[in-house]
Coordinates of C-alpha atoms in Angstrom, one line a residue:
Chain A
X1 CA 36.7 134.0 282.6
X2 CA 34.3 136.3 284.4
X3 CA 31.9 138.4 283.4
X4 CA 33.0 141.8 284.5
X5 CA 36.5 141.0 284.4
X6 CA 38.2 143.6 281.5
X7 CA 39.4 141.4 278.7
X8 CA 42.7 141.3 277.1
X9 CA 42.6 143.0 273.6
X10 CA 45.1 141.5 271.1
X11 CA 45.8 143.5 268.7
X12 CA 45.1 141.8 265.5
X13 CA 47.4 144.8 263.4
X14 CA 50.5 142.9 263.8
X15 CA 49.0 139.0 263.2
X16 CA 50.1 137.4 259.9
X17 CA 47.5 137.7 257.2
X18 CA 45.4 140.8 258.7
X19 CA 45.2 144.0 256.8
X20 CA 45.4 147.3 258.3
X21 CA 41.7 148.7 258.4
X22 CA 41.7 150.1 254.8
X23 CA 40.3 153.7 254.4
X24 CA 38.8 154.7 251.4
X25 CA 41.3 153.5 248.8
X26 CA 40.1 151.7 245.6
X27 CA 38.6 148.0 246.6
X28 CA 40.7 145.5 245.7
X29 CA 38.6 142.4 243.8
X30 CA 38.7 140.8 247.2
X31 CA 37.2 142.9 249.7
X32 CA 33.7 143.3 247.3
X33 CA 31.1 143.5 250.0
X34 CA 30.4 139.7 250.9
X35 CA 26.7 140.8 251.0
X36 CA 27.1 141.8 247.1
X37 CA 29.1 139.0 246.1
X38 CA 25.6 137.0 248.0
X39 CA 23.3 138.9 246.2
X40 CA 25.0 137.9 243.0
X41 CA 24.9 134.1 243.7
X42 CA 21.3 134.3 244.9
X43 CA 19.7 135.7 241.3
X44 CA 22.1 133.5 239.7
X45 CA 20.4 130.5 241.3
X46 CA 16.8 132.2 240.9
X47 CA 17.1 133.3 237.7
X48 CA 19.9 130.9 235.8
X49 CA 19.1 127.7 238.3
X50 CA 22.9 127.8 238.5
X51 CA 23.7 125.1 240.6
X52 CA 27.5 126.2 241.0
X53 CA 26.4 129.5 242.5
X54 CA 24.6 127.2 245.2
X55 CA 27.5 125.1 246.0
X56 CA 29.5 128.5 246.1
X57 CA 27.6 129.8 249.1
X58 CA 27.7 126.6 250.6
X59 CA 31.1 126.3 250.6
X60 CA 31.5 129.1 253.0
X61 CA 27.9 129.5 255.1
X62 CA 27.9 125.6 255.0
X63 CA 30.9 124.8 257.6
X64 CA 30.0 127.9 259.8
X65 CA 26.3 127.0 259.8
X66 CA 27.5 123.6 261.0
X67 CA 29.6 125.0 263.5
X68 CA 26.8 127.2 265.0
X69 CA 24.5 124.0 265.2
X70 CA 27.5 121.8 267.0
X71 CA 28.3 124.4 269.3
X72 CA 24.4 124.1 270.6
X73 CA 25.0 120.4 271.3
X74 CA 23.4 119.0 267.6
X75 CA 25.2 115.8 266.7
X76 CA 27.4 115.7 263.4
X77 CA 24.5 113.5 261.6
X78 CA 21.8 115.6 262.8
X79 CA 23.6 118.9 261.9
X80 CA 24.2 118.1 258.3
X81 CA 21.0 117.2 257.7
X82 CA 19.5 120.8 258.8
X83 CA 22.2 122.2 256.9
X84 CA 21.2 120.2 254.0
X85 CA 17.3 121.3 254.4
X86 CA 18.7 124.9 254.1
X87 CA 20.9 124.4 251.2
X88 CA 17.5 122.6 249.7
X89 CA 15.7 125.7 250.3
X90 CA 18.0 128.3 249.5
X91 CA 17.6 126.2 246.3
X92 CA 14.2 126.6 245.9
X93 CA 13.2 129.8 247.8
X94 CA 16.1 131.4 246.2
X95 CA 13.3 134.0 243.7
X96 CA 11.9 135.3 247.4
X97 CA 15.3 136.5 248.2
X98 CA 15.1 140.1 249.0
X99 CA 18.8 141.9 249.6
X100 CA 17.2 144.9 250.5
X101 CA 15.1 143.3 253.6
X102 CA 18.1 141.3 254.6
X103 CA 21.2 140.2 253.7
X104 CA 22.2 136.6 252.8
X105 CA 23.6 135.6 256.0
X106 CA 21.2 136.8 258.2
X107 CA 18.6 135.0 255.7
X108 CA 20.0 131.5 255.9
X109 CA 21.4 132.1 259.8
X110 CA 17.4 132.4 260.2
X111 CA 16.8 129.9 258.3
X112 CA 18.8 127.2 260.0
X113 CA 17.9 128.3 263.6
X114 CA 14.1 128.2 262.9
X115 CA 15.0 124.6 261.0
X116 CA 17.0 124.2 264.5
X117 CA 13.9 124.7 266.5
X118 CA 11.9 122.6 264.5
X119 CA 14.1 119.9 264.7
X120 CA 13.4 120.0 268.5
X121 CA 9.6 120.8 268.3
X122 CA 10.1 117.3 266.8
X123 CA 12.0 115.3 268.5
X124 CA 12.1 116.6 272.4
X125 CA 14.7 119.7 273.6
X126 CA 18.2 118.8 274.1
X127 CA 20.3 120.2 276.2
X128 CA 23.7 118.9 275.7
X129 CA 26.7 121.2 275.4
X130 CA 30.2 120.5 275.6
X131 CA 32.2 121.7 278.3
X132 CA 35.2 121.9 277.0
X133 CA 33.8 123.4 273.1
X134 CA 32.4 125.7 275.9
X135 CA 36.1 126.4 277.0
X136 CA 37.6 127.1 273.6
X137 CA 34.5 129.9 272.8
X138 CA 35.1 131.2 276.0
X139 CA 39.0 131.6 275.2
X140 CA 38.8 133.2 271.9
X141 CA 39.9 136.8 271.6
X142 CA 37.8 140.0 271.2
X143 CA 37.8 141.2 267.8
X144 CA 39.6 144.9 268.3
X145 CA 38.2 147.5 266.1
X146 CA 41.3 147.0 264.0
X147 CA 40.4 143.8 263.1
X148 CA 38.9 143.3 259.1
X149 CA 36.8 146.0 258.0
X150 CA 34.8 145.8 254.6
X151 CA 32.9 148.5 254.3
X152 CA 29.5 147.8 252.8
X153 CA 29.0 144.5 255.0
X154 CA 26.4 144.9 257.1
X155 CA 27.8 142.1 260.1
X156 CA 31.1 144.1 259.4
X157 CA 30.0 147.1 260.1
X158 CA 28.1 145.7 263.4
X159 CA 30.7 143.6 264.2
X160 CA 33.1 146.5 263.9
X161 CA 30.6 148.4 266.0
X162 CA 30.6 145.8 269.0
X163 CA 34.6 146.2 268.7
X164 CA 34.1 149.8 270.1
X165 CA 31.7 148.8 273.0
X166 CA 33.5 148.8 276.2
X167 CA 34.7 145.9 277.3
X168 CA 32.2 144.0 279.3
X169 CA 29.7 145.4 277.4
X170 CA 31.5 143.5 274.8
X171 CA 31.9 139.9 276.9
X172 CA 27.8 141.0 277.7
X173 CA 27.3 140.3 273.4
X174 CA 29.1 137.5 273.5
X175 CA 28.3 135.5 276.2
X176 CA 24.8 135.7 274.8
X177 CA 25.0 135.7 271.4
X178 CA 28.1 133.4 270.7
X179 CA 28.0 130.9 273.7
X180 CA 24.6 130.5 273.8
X181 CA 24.3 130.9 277.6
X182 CA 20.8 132.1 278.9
X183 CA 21.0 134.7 281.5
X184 CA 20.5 132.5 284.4
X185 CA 23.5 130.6 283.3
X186 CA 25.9 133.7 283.1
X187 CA 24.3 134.6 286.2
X188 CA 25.4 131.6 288.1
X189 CA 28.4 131.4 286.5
X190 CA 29.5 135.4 286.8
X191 CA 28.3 135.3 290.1
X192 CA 26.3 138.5 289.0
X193 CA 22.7 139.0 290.0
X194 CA 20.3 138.1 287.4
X195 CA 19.0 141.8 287.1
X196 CA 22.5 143.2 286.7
X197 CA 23.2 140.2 284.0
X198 CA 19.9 141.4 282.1
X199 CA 21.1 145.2 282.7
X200 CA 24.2 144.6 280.9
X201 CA 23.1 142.6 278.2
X202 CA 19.9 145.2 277.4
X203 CA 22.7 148.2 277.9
X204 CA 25.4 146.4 275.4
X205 CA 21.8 145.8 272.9
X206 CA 21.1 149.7 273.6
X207 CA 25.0 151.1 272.9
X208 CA 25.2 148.8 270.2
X209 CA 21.9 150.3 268.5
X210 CA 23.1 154.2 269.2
X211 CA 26.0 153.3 267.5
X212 CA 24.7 151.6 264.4
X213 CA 22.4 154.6 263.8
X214 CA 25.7 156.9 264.5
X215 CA 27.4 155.2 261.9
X216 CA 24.2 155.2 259.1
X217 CA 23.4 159.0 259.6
X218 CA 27.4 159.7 259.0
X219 CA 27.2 157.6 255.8
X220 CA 24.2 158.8 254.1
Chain B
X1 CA -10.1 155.3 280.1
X2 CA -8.3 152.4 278.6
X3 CA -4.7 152.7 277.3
X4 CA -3.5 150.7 274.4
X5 CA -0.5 148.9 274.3
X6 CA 1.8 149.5 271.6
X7 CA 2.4 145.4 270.4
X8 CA 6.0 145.3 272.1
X9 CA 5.4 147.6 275.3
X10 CA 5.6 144.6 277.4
X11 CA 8.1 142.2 275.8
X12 CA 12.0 143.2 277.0
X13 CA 15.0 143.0 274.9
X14 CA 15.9 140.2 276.6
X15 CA 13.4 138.1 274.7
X16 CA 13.9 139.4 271.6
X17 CA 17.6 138.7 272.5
X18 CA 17.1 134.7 273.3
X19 CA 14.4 134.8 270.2
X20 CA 17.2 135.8 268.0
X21 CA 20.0 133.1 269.0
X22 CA 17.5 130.7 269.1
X23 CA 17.4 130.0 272.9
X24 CA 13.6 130.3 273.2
X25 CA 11.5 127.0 273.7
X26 CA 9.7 125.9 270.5
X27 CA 6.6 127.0 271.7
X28 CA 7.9 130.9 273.0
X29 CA 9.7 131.2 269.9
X30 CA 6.8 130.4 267.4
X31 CA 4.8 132.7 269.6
X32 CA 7.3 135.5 269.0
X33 CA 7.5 134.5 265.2
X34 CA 4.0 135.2 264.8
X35 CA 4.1 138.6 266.4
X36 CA 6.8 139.8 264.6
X37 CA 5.1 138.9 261.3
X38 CA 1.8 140.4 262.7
X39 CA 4.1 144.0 264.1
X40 CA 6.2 145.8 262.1
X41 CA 7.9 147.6 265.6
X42 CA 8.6 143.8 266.8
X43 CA 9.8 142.9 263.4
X44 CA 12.3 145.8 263.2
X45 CA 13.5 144.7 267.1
X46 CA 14.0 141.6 265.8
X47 CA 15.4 142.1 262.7
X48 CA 18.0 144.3 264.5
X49 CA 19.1 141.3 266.6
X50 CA 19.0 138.8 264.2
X51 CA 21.6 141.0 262.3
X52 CA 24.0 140.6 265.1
X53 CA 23.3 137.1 265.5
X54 CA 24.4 136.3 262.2
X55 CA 27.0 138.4 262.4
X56 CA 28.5 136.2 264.9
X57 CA 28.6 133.1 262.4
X58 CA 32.1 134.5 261.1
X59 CA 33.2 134.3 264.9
X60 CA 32.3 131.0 265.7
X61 CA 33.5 127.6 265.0
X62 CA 33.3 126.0 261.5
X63 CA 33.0 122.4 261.8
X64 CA 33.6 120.9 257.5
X65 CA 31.0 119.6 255.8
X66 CA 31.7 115.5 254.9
X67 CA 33.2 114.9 251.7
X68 CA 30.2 114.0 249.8
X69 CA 27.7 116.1 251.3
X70 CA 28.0 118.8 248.4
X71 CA 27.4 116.1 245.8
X72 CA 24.7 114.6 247.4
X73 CA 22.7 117.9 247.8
X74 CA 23.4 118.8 244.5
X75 CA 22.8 115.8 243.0
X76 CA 18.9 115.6 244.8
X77 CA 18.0 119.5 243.9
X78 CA 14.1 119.7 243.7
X79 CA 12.2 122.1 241.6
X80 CA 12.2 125.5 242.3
X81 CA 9.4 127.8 243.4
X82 CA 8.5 130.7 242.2
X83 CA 8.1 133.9 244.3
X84 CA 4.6 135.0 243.6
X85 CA 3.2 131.7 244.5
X86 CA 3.5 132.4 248.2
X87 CA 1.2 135.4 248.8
X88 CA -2.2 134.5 249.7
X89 CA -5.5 135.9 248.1
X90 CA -7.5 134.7 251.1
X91 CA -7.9 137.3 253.5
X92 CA -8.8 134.5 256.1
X93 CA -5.9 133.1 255.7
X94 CA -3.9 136.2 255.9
X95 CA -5.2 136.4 260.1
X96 CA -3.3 133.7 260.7
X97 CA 0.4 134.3 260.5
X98 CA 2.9 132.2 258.3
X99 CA 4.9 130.6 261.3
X100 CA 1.2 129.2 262.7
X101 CA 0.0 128.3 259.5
X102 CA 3.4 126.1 259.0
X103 CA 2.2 124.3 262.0
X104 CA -1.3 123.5 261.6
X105 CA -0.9 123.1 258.1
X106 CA -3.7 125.4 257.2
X107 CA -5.8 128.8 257.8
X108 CA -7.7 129.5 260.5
X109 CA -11.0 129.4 258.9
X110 CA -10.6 125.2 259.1
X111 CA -10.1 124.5 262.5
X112 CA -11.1 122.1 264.5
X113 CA -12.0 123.9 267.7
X114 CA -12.7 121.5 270.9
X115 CA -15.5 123.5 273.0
X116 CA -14.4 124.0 276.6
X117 CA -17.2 126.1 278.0
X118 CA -19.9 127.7 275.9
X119 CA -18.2 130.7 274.2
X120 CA -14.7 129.2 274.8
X121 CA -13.3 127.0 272.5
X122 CA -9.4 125.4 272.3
X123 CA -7.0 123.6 269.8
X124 CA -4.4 122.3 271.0
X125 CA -0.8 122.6 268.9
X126 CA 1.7 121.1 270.8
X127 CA 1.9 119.9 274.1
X128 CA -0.3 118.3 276.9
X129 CA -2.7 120.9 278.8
X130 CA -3.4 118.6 281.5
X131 CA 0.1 117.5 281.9
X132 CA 2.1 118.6 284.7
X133 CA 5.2 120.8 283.2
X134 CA 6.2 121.3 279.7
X135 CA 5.5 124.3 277.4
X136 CA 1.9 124.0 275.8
X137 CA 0.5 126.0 273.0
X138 CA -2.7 126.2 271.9
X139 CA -5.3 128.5 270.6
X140 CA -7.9 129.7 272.3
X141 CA -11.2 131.5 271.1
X142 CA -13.8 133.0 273.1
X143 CA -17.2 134.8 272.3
X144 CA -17.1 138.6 272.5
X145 CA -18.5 139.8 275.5
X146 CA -17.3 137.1 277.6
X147 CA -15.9 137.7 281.0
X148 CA -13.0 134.8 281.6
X149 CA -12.8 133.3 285.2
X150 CA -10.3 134.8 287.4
X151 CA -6.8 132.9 287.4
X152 CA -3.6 132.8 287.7
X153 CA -0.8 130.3 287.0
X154 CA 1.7 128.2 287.3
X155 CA 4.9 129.8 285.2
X156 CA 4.4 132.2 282.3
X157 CA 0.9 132.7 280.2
X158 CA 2.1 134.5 277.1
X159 CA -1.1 135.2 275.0
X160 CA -0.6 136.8 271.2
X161 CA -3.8 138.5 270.4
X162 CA -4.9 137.5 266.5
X163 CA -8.4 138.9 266.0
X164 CA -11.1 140.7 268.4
X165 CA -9.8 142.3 271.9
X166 CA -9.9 142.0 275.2
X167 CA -9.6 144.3 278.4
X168 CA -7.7 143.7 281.7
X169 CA -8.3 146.2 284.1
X170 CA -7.7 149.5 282.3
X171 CA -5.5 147.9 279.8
X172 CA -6.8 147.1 276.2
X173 CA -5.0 144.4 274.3
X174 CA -5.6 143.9 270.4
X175 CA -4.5 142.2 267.2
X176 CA -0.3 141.9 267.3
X177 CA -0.3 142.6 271.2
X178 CA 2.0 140.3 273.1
X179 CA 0.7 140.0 276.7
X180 CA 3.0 138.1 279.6
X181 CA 2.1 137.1 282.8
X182 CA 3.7 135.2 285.6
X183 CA 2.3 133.3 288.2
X184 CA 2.2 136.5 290.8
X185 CA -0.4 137.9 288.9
X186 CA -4.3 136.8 289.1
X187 CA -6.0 138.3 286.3
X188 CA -9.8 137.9 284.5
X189 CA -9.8 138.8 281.2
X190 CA -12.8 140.8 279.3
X191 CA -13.2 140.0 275.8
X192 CA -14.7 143.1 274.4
X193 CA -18.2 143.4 272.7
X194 CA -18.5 142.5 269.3
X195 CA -16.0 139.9 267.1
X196 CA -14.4 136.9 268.8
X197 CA -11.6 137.1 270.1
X198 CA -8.8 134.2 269.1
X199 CA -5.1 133.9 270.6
X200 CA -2.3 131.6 270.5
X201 CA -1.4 130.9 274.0
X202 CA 1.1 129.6 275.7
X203 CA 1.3 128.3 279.2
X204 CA 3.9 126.3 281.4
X205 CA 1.4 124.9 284.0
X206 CA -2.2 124.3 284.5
X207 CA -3.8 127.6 284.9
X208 CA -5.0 128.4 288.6
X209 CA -8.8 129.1 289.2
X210 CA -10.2 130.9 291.8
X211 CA -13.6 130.4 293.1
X212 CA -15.1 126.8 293.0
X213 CA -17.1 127.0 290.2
X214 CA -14.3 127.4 287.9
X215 CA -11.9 124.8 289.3
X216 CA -14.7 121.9 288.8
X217 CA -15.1 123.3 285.0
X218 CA -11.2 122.8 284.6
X219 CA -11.1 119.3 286.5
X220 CA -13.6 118.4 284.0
X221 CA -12.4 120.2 280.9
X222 CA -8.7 120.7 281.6
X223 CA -7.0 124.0 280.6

């Protein structure tokens, strides 16, 4: 797949099990912002040490923080084990939780990739990827802007954001923030000169940014 | 007249950008933790990045936990803490930033500081100065007043100011600056008048000296 090549958008509308993006009807119990339904478990644990709510969250950041941490080369062993550090401290950091400065996702995301880099402070940098987990990222589909919208999710509202980026500003976004690939490597790989790599990248950051700020001014 | 650098004039969205998906080397991404604790306009850059970052968790592969890792964890749960004990009354402490105080398990008011020259002192956090490649950080504290020798080096020098100032050429770089050179560039740092000046530093390579004088100080104390 190259870099400046236009991707092809599916649109998600007609696949099974993908609702129409949903304006301003009453919210059904299931599309309660995720960041709320976070919030929730968090002061539960801080303030009811309520193990369940723990086990909760983990039931659905535990599997993707796993998967971010594979994807980067970490071993199955190795990757549980950081995951289980975070859970541990989600558990007991859970009272310094502040929704307001961030929401839960970005928390423990930041949390495991600062646990991530530790780990190889540690024990020497790898370097080991997967070619062919490589592949299958590579291969996924862009999300189209029709694709799941709840409303007061922040990474919904950004993700929904990058959906209206043009196209290779899109792949840009990706390439960097889902396959891990520094800019050297989409350089070689694209073909593309490393300026025009960092260009693209930076403009993507930039339109991304306008748009966000777009989006909060029309809401407040 | 000396112009001020605004703490993230110099660093490109590109860094922030590998900071945030955790592509940075240990050592570049603790230095860029401990700026963006120090500067709120780094902070907000980052923050902004990190957002999308996680974002991108719902995109990417889930791999399942093992069957009995849930149990396990809960089974083990320490003791939690409670939010007000982290803030720190000492104002010593509070110099050095969180992410550099995790490392060297404590403040900088207990160092250990290994003179190099007189005025310039070093302790080293991870890596080997005198080793050929590798990332190396380390902090570094000179006298105020002191002129550094000319250098340059080999790869990047990234040096986050944490107390006192210095001056390069017209440009004046203070508490929460962030300043990057590459090898290209030979530079000789002023450390202004006044309090001493400590940074966390790091460097990919030995550092270059020019003159003679210099380079049988760093054969001798390595830097």
């Amino acid at each position: 797949m190259a870099f400046g090549l236009e991707p092809v958008i599916v649109n998600t509308m007609t696949d099974e099990g993908v609702k129409p993006y949903n304006t301003g009807r009453k919210a059904s119990p299931k599309s309660i912002s995720a960041a709320k339904r976070d919030a929730q478990w968090l002061s539960a644990i801080a303030q009811k040490q309520d193990a369940r709510a723990l086990s909760d969250l983990f039931e659905i950041y535990g599997p993707k923080l796993k998967g971010w941490l594979m994807a980067r080369g970490v071993g199955n062993g190795t990757a549980e084990d950081i995951v289980q550090d975070v859970m541990i401290k989600v558990w007991t950091k859970a009272a310094s939780f502040d929704p307001v400065k961030a929401s839960f996702a970005t928390w423990v995301y930041r949390m495991t990739r600062n646990r991530w880099i530790d780990h190889q402070r540690k024990h020497g940098r790898m370097d080991i990827r997967d070619p062919e987990l490589m592949k299958v990222i590579a291969d996924d589909e862009v999300p189209s802007a029709e694709a799941n919208f709840m409303a007061q999710q922040n990474s919904d509202i950004l993700r929904e954001q990058i959906a209206r980026l043009t196209p290779s500003q899109q792949m840009a976004i990706r390439m960097a923030f889902m396959e891990y690939k520094t800019h050297k490597e989409i350089s070689a790989e694209t073909g593309l000169p490393l300026g025009t790599v960092k260009t693209r990248i930076r403009s993507a950051i930039q339109a991304l940014k306008a748009n966000m700020a777009k989006h909060v001014s029309q809401i407040q | 007249m000396t112009l001020t650098t605004t703490h993230d004039v110099i660093l490109s969205d590109d860094v922030i950008t590998d900071y945030a998906i955790g592509a940075l080397s240990p050592a570049k991404h603790v230095m860029l933790a401990c700026q963006s604790e120090i500067s709120q306009a780094v902070s907000e850059r980052v923050a902004f990045q990190e957002d999308l970052a996680a974002s991108m968790l719902e995109d990417g592969s889930s791999q399942s936990l093992s069957p009995l890792f849930m149990g396990n964890v809960l089974a083990n749960l320490p003791p939690q803490e409670r939010s007000d004990l982290n803030t720190s009354s000492d104002p010593e402490n509070g110099l050095a930033p969180k992410s550099l105080r995790h490392m060297l398990g404590h403040g900088l008011q207990d160092m250990n500081w290994k003179s190099l020259v007189p005025g310039v002192a070093v302790h080293d956090i991870m890596g080997d100065r005198k080793t050929k490649d590798g990332d190396r950080l380390y902090l570094l504290k000179a006298k105020g007043g002191m002129k550094m020798p000319e250098h340059s080096h080999n790869g990047e020098e990234w040096t986050l100011i944490l107390t006192g100032s210095y001056t390069v050429g017209e440009q004046l770089f203070t508490r929460g600056d962030m300043h990057i050179e590459d090898e290209s560039e030979t530079h000789s740092p002023h450390i202004d008048e006044g309090e001493d000046c400590i940074c966390l530093v790091m460097t990919q390579g030995p550092l270059k000296m020019q003159g003679w004088l210099p380079k049988v100080v760093q054969r001798v104390v390595g830097i």
